[in-house]
Amino acid sequence: MLFHVEMTVNLPADMPEARAAEIKATEKAYSQKLQNEGTWRHLWRVAGSYSNVSIFDVEDNETLHHIISGLPLFPYMEIRVRPLCRHPSSVRDDDS
């Protein structure tokens, strides 16, 4: 199943810079592992904000929830998830 996921990060203003850098480094490694596995298909930054738009390819809702809640930045995120399905006017026969 494909999911469109919007994530906006809101780190506390009083979070020590070293702690923020540590969380971000762990987050980067986690997300790149999922991208290399093909689970996190696309990742785009939203210009002008600490946000991203992502496409996930997972078995089901529960799997997506497990992945998202495992993100090191999860406690500091506002997240919006939308399931995707094929559009009848698509010129593609697959999800590429």
Short mmCIF file of C-alpha atoms in Angstrom, two decimals:
data_model
loop_
_atom_site.label_atom_id
_atom_site.label_comp_id
_atom_site.label_asym_id
_atom_site.label_seq_id
_atom_site.Cartn_x
_atom_site.Cartn_y
_atom_site.Cartn_z
CA MET A 1 0.00 0.00 0.00
CA LEU A 2 1.18 3.48 -0.79
CA PHE A 3 0.80 6.33 1.70
CA HIS A 4 1.36 10.07 1.35
CA VAL A 5 2.77 11.31 4.66
CA GLU A 6 3.36 14.94 5.63
CA MET A 7 5.62 15.53 8.62
CA THR A 8 6.33 18.85 10.29
CA VAL A 9 8.97 18.96 13.00
CA ASN A 10 8.61 21.25 16.02
CA LEU A 11 11.67 20.90 18.23
CA PRO A 12 11.39 22.65 21.61
CA ALA A 13 13.15 26.02 21.59
CA ASP A 14 14.98 25.07 24.80
CA MET A 15 16.31 21.74 23.48
CA PRO A 16 20.12 21.75 23.74
CA GLU A 17 21.74 22.00 20.31
CA ALA A 18 23.84 18.87 20.90
CA ARG A 19 20.72 16.83 21.73
CA ALA A 20 18.93 18.11 18.62
CA ALA A 21 21.94 17.21 16.45
CA GLU A 22 22.05 13.71 17.96
CA ILE A 23 18.34 13.09 17.28
CA LYS A 24 18.65 14.42 13.71
CA ALA A 25 21.64 12.16 12.98
CA THR A 26 19.78 9.11 14.27
CA GLU A 27 16.70 10.13 12.26
CA LYS A 28 18.79 10.47 9.09
CA ALA A 29 20.28 7.00 9.48
CA TYR A 30 16.84 5.46 10.16
CA SER A 31 15.21 7.17 7.19
CA GLN A 32 18.05 6.32 4.81
CA LYS A 33 17.89 2.65 5.83
CA LEU A 34 14.16 2.61 5.02
CA GLN A 35 14.80 4.42 1.72
CA ASN A 36 17.47 1.90 0.73
CA GLU A 37 15.05 -0.94 1.54
CA GLY A 38 12.38 0.64 -0.71
CA THR A 39 9.91 1.17 2.14
CA TRP A 40 10.34 4.96 2.17
CA ARG A 41 10.00 5.51 -1.57
CA HIS A 42 10.23 9.28 -1.83
CA LEU A 43 11.28 12.08 0.50
CA TRP A 44 10.91 15.77 -0.36
CA ARG A 45 11.61 18.82 1.77
CA VAL A 46 8.89 21.46 1.85
CA ALA A 47 10.65 24.71 0.96
CA GLY A 48 10.67 27.28 3.70
CA SER A 49 9.64 24.99 6.55
CA TYR A 50 10.96 22.16 8.70
CA SER A 51 8.62 19.75 6.92
CA ASN A 52 8.69 16.95 4.42
CA VAL A 53 6.37 15.08 2.13
CA SER A 54 7.04 11.37 1.81
CA ILE A 55 5.69 8.33 0.03
CA PHE A 56 5.81 5.05 1.91
CA ASP A 57 5.23 1.60 0.41
CA VAL A 58 4.19 -0.75 3.20
CA GLU A 59 2.02 -3.80 3.76
CA ASP A 60 -0.66 -2.12 5.85
CA ASN A 61 -1.65 0.69 8.25
CA GLU A 62 -0.11 -1.04 11.24
CA THR A 63 3.27 -1.34 9.51
CA LEU A 64 3.21 2.34 8.62
CA HIS A 65 2.31 3.26 12.19
CA HIS A 66 5.20 1.17 13.51
CA ILE A 67 7.66 2.85 11.12
CA ILE A 68 6.46 6.39 11.81
CA SER A 69 6.29 5.96 15.57
CA GLY A 70 9.87 4.63 15.45
CA LEU A 71 11.19 7.88 14.02
CA PRO A 72 13.49 9.56 16.55
CA LEU A 73 11.78 12.90 15.80
CA PHE A 74 8.28 11.38 16.18
CA PRO A 75 7.61 13.00 19.59
CA TYR A 76 8.21 16.41 17.99
CA MET A 77 6.17 15.92 14.81
CA GLU A 78 2.78 16.83 13.48
CA ILE A 79 1.91 14.08 10.99
CA ARG A 80 -0.78 13.74 8.36
CA VAL A 81 -1.25 10.39 6.59
CA ARG A 82 -3.28 9.80 3.44
CA PRO A 83 -3.63 6.39 1.77
CA LEU A 84 -3.16 6.42 -2.00
CA CYS A 85 -4.80 4.41 -4.75
CA ARG A 86 -4.41 4.31 -8.50
CA HIS A 87 -6.06 7.06 -10.48
CA PRO A 88 -8.09 5.83 -13.46
CA SER A 89 -6.45 8.42 -15.74
CA SER A 90 -2.89 7.36 -14.87
CA VAL A 91 -0.75 6.45 -17.89
CA ARG A 92 1.27 3.99 -15.80
CA ASP A 93 0.37 0.35 -15.17
CA ASP A 94 2.33 0.22 -11.93
CA ASP A 95 3.34 2.43 -9.00
CA SER A 96 6.55 3.75 -10.60
#
